[in-house]
CSV table of C-alpha atoms in Angstrom, one decimal:
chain,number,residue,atom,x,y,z
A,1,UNK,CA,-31.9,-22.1,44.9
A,2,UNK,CA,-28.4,-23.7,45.6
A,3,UNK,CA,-29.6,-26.9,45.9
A,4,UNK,CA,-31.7,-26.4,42.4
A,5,UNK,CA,-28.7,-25.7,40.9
A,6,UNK,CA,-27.2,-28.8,41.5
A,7,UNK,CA,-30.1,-30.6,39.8
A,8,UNK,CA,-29.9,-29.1,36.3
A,9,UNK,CA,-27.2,-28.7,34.4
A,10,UNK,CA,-24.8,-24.7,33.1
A,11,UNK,CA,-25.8,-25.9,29.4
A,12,UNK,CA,-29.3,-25.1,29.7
A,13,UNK,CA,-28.5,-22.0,30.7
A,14,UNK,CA,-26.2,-21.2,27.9
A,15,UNK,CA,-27.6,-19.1,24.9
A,16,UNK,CA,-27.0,-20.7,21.8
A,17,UNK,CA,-26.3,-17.7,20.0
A,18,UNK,CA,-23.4,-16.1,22.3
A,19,UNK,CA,-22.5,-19.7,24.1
A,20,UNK,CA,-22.1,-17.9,27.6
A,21,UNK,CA,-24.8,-17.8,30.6
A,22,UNK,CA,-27.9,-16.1,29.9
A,23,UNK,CA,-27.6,-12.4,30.3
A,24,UNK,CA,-31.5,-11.1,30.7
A,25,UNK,CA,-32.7,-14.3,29.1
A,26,UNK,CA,-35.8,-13.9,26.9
A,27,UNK,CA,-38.2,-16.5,25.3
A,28,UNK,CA,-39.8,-16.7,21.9
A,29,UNK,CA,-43.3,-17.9,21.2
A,30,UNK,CA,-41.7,-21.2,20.1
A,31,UNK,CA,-40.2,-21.6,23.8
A,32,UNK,CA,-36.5,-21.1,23.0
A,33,UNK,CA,-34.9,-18.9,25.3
A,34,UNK,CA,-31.8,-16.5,24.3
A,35,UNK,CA,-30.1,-13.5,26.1
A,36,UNK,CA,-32.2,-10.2,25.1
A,37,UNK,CA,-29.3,-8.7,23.1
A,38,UNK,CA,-28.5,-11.2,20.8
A,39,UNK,CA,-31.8,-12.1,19.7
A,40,UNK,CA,-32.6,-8.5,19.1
A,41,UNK,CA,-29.3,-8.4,17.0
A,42,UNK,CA,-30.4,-11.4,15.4
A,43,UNK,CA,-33.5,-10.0,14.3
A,44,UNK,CA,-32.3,-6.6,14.0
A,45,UNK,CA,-29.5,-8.1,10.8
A,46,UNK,CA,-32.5,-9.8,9.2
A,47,UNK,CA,-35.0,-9.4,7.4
A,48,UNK,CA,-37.5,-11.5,8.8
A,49,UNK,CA,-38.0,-12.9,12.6
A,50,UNK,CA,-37.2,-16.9,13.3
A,51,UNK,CA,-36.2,-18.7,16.0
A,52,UNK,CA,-32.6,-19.7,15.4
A,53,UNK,CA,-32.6,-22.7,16.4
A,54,UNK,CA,-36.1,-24.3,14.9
A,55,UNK,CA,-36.2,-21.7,12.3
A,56,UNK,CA,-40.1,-21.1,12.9
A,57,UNK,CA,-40.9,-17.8,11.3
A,58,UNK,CA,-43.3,-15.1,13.3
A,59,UNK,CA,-45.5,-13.1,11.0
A,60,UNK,CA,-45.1,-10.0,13.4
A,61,UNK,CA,-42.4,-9.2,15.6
A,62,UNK,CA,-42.7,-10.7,19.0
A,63,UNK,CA,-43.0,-9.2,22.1
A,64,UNK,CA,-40.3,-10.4,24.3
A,65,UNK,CA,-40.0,-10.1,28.4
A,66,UNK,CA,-37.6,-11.1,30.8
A,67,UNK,CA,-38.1,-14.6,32.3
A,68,UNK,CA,-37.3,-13.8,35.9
A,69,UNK,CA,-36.8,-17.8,37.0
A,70,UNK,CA,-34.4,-18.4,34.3
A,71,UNK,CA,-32.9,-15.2,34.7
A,72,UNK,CA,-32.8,-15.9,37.9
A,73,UNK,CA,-30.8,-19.5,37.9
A,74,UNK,CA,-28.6,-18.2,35.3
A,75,UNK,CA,-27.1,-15.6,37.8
A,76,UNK,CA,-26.2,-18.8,39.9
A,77,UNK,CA,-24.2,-20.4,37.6
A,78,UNK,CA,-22.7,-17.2,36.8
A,79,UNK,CA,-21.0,-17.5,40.3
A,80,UNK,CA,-20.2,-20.4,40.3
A,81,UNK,CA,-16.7,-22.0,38.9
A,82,UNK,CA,-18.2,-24.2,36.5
A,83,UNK,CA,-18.9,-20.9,34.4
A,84,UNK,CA,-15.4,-19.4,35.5
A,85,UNK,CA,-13.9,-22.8,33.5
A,86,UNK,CA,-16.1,-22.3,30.8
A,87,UNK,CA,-15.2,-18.8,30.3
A,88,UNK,CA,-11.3,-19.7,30.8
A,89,UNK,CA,-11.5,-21.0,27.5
A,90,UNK,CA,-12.1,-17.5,25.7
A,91,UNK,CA,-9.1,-16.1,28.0
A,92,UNK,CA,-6.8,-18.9,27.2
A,93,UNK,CA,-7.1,-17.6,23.3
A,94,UNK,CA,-5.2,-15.3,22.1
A,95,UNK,CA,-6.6,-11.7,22.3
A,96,UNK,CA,-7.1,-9.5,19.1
A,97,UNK,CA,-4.7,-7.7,17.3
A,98,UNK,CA,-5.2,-4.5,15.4
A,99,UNK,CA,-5.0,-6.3,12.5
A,100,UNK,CA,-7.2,-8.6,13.6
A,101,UNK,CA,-11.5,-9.0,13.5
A,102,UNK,CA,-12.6,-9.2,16.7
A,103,UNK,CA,-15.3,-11.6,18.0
A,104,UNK,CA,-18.6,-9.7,18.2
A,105,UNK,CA,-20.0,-11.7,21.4
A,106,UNK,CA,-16.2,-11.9,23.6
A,107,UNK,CA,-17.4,-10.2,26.6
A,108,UNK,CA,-14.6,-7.6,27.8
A,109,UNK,CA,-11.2,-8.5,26.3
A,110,UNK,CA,-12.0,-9.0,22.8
A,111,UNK,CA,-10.8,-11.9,21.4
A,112,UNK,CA,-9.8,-13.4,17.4
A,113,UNK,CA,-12.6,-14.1,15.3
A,114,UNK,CA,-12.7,-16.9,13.0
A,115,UNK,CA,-14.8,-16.8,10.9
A,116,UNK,CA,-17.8,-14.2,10.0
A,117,UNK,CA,-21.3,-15.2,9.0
A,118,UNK,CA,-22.9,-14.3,6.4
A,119,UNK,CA,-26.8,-14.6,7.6
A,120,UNK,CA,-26.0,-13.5,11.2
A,121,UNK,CA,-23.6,-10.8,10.2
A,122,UNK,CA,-21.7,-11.2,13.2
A,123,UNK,CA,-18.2,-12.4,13.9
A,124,UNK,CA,-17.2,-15.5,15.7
A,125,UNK,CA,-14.4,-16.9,17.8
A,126,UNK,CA,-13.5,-20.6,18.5
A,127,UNK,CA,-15.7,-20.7,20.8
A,128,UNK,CA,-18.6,-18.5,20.0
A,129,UNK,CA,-18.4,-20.7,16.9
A,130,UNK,CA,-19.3,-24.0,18.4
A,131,UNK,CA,-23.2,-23.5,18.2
A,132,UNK,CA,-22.6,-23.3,14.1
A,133,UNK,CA,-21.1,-26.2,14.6
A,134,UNK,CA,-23.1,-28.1,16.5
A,135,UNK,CA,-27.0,-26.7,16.1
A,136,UNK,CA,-28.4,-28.2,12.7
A,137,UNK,CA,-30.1,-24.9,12.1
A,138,UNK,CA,-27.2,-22.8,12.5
A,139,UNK,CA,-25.0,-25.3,10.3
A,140,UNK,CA,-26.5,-24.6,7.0
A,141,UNK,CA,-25.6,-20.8,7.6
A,142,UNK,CA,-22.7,-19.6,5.4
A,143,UNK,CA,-19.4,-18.7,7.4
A,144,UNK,CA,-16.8,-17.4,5.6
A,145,UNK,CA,-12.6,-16.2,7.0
A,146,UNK,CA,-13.6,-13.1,9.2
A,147,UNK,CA,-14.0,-9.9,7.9
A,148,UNK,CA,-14.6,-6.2,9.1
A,149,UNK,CA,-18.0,-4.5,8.3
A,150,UNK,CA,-20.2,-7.1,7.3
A,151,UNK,CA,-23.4,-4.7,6.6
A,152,UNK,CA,-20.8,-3.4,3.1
A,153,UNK,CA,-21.4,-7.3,2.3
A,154,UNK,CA,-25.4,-6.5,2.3
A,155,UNK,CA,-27.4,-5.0,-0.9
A,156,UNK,CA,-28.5,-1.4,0.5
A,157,UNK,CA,-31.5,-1.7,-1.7
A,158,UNK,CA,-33.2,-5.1,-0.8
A,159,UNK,CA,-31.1,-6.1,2.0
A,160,UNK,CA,-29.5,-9.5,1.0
A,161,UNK,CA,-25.8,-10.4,0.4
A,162,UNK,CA,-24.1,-9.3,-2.8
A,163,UNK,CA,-23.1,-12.6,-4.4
A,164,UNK,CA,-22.6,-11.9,-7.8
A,165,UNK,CA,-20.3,-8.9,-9.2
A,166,UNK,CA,-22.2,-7.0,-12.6
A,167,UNK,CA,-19.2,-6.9,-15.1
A,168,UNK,CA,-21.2,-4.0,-17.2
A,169,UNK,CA,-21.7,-1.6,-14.5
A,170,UNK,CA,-18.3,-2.9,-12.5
A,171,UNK,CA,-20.4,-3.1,-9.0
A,172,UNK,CA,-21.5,-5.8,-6.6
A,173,UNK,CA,-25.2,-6.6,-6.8
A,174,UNK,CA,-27.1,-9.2,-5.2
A,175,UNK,CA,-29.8,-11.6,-6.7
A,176,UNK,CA,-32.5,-9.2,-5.9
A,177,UNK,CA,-30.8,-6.9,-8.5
A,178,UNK,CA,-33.2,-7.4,-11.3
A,179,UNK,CA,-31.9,-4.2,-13.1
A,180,UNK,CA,-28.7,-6.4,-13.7
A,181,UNK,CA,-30.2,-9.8,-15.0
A,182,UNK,CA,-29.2,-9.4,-18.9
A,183,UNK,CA,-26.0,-8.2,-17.9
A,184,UNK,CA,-22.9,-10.1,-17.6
A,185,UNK,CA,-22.6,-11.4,-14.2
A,186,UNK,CA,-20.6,-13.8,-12.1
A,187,UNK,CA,-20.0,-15.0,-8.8
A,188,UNK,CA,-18.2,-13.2,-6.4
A,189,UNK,CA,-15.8,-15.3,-5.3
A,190,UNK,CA,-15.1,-15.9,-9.0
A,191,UNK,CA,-14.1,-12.1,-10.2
A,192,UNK,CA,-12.0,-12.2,-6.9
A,193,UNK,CA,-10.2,-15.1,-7.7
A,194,UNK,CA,-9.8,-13.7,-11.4
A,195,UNK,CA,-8.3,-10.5,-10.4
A,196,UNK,CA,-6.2,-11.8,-7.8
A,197,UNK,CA,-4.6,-13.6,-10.8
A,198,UNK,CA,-4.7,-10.6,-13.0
A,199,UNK,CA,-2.7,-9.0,-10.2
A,200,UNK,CA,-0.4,-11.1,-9.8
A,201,UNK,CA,0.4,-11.4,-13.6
A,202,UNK,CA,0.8,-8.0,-13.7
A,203,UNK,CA,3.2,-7.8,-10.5
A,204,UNK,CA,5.4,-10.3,-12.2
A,205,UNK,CA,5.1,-8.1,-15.7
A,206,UNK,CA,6.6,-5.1,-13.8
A,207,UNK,CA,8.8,-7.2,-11.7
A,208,UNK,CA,10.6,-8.3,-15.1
A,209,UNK,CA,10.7,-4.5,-16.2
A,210,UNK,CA,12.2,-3.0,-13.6
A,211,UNK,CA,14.8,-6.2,-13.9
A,212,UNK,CA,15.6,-5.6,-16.9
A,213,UNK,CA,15.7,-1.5,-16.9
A,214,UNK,CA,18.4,-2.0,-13.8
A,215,UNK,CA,20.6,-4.6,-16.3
A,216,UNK,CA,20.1,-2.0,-19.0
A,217,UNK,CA,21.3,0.8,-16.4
A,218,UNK,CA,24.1,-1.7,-14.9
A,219,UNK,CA,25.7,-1.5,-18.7
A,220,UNK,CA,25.3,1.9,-19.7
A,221,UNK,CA,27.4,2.6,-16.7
A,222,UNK,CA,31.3,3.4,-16.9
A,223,UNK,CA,33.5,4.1,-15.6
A,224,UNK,CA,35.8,7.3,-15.5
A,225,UNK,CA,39.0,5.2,-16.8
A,226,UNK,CA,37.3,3.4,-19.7
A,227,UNK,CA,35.0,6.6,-20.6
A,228,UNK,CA,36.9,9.4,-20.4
A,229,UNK,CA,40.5,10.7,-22.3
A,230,UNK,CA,42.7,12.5,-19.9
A,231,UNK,CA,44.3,15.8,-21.0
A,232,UNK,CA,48.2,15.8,-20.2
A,233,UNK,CA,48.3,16.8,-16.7
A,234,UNK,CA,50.7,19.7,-17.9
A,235,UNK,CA,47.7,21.1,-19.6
A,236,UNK,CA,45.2,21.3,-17.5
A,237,UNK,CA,43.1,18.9,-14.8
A,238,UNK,CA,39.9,18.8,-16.6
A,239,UNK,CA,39.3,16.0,-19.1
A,240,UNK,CA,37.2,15.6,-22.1
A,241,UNK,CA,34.5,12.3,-23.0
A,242,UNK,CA,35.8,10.5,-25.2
A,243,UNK,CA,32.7,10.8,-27.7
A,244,UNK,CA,31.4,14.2,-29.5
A,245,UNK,CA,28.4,14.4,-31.5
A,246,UNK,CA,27.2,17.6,-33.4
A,247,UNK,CA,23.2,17.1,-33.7
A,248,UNK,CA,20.2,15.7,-31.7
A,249,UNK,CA,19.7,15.5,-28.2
A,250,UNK,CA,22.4,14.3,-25.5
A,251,UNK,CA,21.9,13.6,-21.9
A,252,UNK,CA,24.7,12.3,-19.7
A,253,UNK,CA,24.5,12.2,-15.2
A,254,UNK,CA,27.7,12.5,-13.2
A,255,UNK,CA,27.8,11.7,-9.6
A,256,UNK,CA,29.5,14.7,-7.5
A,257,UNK,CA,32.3,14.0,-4.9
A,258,UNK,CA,34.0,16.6,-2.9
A,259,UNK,CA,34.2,20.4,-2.4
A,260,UNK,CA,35.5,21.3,-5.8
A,261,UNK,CA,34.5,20.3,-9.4
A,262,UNK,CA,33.6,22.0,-12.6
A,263,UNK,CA,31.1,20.0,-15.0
A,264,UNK,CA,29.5,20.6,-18.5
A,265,UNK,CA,30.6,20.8,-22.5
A,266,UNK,CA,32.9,22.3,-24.1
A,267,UNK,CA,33.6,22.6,-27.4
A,268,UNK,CA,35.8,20.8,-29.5
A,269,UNK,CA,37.6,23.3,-30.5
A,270,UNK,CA,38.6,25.2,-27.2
A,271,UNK,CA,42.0,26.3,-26.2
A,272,UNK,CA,43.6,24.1,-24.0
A,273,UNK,CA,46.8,25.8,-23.3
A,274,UNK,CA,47.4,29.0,-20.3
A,275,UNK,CA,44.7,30.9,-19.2
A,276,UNK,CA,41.8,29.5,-19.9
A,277,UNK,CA,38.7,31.8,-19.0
A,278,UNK,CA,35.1,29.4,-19.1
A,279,UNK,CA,31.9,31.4,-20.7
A,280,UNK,CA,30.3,30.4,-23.4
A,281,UNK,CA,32.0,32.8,-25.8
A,282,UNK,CA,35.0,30.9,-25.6
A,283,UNK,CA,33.5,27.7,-25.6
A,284,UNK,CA,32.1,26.2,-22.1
A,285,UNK,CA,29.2,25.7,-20.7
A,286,UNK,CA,29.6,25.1,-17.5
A,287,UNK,CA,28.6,25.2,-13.9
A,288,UNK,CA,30.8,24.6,-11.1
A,289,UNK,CA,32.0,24.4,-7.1
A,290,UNK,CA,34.1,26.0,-5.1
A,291,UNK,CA,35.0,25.7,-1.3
A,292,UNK,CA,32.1,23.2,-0.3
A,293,UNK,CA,28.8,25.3,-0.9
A,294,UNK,CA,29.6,28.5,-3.7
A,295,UNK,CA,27.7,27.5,-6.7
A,296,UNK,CA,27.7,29.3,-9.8
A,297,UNK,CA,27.4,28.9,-13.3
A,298,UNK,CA,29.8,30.5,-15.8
A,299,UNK,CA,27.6,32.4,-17.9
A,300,UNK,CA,29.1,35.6,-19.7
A,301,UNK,CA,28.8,37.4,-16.7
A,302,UNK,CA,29.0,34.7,-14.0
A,303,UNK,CA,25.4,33.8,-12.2
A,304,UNK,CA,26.0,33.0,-8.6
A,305,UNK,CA,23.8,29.7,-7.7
A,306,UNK,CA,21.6,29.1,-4.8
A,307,UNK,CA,20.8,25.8,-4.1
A,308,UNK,CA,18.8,24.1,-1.0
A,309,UNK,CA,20.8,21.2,-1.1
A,310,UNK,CA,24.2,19.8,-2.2
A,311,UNK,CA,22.9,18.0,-5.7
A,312,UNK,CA,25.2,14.2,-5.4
A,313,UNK,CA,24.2,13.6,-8.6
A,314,UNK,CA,23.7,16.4,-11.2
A,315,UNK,CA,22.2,15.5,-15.0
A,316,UNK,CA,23.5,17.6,-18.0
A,317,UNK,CA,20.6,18.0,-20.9
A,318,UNK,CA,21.7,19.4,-24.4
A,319,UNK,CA,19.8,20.2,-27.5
A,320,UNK,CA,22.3,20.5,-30.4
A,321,UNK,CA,19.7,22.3,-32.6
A,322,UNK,CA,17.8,24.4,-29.9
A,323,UNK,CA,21.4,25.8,-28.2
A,324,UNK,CA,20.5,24.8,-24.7
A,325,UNK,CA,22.2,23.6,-22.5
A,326,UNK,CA,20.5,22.5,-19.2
A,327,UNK,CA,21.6,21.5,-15.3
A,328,UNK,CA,19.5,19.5,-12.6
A,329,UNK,CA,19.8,18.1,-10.0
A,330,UNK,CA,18.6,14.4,-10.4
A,331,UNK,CA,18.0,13.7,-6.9
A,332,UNK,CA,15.9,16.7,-6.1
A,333,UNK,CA,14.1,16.7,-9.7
A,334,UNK,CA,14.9,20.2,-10.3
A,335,UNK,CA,16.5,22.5,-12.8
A,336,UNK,CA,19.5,24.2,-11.4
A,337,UNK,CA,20.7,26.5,-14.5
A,338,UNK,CA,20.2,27.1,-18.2
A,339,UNK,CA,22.4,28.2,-21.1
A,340,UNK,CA,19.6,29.4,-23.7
A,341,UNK,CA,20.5,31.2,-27.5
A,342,UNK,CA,23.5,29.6,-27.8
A,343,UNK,CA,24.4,28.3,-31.4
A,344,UNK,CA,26.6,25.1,-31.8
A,345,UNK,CA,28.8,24.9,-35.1
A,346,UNK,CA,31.1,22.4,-34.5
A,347,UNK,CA,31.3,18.6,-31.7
A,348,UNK,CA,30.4,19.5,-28.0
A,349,UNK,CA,32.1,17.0,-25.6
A,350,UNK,CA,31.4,16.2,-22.2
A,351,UNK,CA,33.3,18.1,-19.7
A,352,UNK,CA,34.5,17.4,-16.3
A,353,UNK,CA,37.1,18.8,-13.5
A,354,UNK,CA,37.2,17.8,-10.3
A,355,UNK,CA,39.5,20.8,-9.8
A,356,UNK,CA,43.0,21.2,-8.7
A,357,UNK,CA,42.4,21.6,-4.9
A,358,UNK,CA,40.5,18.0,-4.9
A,359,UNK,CA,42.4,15.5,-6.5
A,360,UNK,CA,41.3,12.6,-4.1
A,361,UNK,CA,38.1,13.5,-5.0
A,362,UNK,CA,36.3,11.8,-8.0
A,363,UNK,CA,33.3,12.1,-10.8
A,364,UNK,CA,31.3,9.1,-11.9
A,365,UNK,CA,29.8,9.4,-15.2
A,366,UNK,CA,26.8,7.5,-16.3
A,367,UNK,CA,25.7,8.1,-20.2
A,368,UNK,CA,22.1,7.5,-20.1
A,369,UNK,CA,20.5,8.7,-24.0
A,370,UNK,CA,21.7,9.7,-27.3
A,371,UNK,CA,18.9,10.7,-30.1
């Protein structure tokens, strides 16, 4: 057997479908010979049985046996280092990634495929390609860039690839589909390439909106010294906005630094000198802070506050009309406290303190909408 071996040459005992030595090597009624397994996967992912490489079609399904001479030499070569060289090749490329579509025939590691075809339904590496390549039967087979699942590319109902995509029903069809033929149809490739641009038109669309919301944010933003009038320190350490209004809607944020700070409205009309006591009665609105986590807001009687965080930025709601006056907490998207039934007869103005004990500390104020 050794010395056969030297007289014949690996390639005849390479399968053309797999490109590696014959594993249990089968032959057709034409005379072709292929390894078992890939000729039954052959047939198995088509609808009718021909030889791959002369195409000859068999009415029936053939019976096919083991030929135990061939089978036989190809275990030879199998040992012998012309098929360890051959092989190297498949080691020396780079094995799959996750991300990657493996080739269907690699035997143990799995390596890259590149490229999937569409009549075998099998994926192929560099060099499980090389019979499409080579084999005039096999070149008029369609490859396409590998993908995962070939049998979702088949028509469930007649077994052929979907070409064409049915722009009534919004489905893939093949050309079997008859149901679909006075419907408006096109080419697969075509709708992909279509909505791949409609995609990207519309990433660009909402690219430029959320541009041009963040400039619009960027200059509603001010800043405490340009935004706000101080009262005389000898008064008090709270300060007023500088703007009142007395109908509509009004919605301001302010972002919260330290342990202390009082925030709200006020009206215009509050007193501003001695004791000042905050409730609505008098005036205020507000909620505040007091030694890092006591939260309360200054209802007429006071509401103690329990929060599950520490709120860094807190958004102040008011309806003029309705009398309500409404906290959240912008991060957390949740309503902290709200002054309901009150009944506004003169300008509310912002109001912010960030209290006597804290005077390192500072608010930032961001009007966002007046209506």
């Amino acid at each position: 057997m050794a010395s056969a071996c030297s007289l014949v040459s690996k390639e005849q005992f390479l399968c053309s479908i797999c490109l590696d030595v014959f594993t249990e090597p089968v032959s057709t009624p034409c005379g072709h010979n292929f390894c078992k397994a890939c000729i039954t996967k052959c047939w198995d992912n088509n609808d009718k049985c021909e030889c791959p490489l002369c195409k000859k079609t068999f009415v029936n399904r053939p019976d096919i046996f083991v030929n135990t001479l061939v089978s036989e030499m190809a275990a030879q070569f199998r040992k012998s280092d012309d098929v360890k060289a051959a092989s190297s090749n498949i080691q020396q490329q780079k094995p799959v990634k996750p991300v990657d579509v493996p080739c269907d025939f690699c035997p143990g590691t799995k390596v890259k495929a590149l490229k999937s075809c569409l009549l075998c339904l099998t994926s192929y590496c560099e060099t499980h390609l090389e019979p499409h390549q080579r084999v005039a039967a096999l070149k008029r087979h369609k490859l396409i860039d590998p993908v995962e699942n070939l049998e979702d590319r088949m028509c469930k109902k007649h077994d052929k690839m979907l070409d064409l995509f049915c722009r009534t029903d919004q489905l893939c069809v093949c050309l079997m589909c008859t149901e679909h033929k006075t419907h408006d149809t096109v080419p697969l490739e075509e709708e992909y390439e279509e909505r791949k641009a409609q995609l990207e038109r519309k990433k660009s669309e909402v690219q430029k909106m959320i541009q041009e919301r963040q400039e619009k944010v960027a200059q509603m933003k001010v800043s405490m010294q340009s935004s706000l009038l101080w009262w005389p320190p000898s008064r008090d350490s709270s300060v007023l906005g500088r703007e009142g209004f007395s109908s509509g809607r009004f919605y301001f944020e302010v972002q919260m630094k330290g342990n202390e700070w009082d925030v709200g409205v006020v009206r215009k009309s509050i007193n501003r000198k001695g004791d000042i006591y905050y409730s609505p009665r008098d005036g205020f609105w507000v909620i505040w802070l007091r030694d890092g986590n006591n939260y309360k807001a200054l209802d007429d009687p006071r509401v103690p506050l329990s929060l599950s965080q520490k709120p860094e930025k807190v958004g102040v709601f008011v309806d003029y009309e309705e009398g309500l006056v409404s906290f959240y907490d912008v991060q957390a998207e949740t309503l902290i406290y709200s002054f309901t039934g009150s009944s506004f007869t003169e300008q509310i103005y912002p109001f912010f303190s960030p209290s006597l004990e804290t005077e390192a500390a500072s608010l930032i104020i961001t009007p966002i909408k007046v209506t």
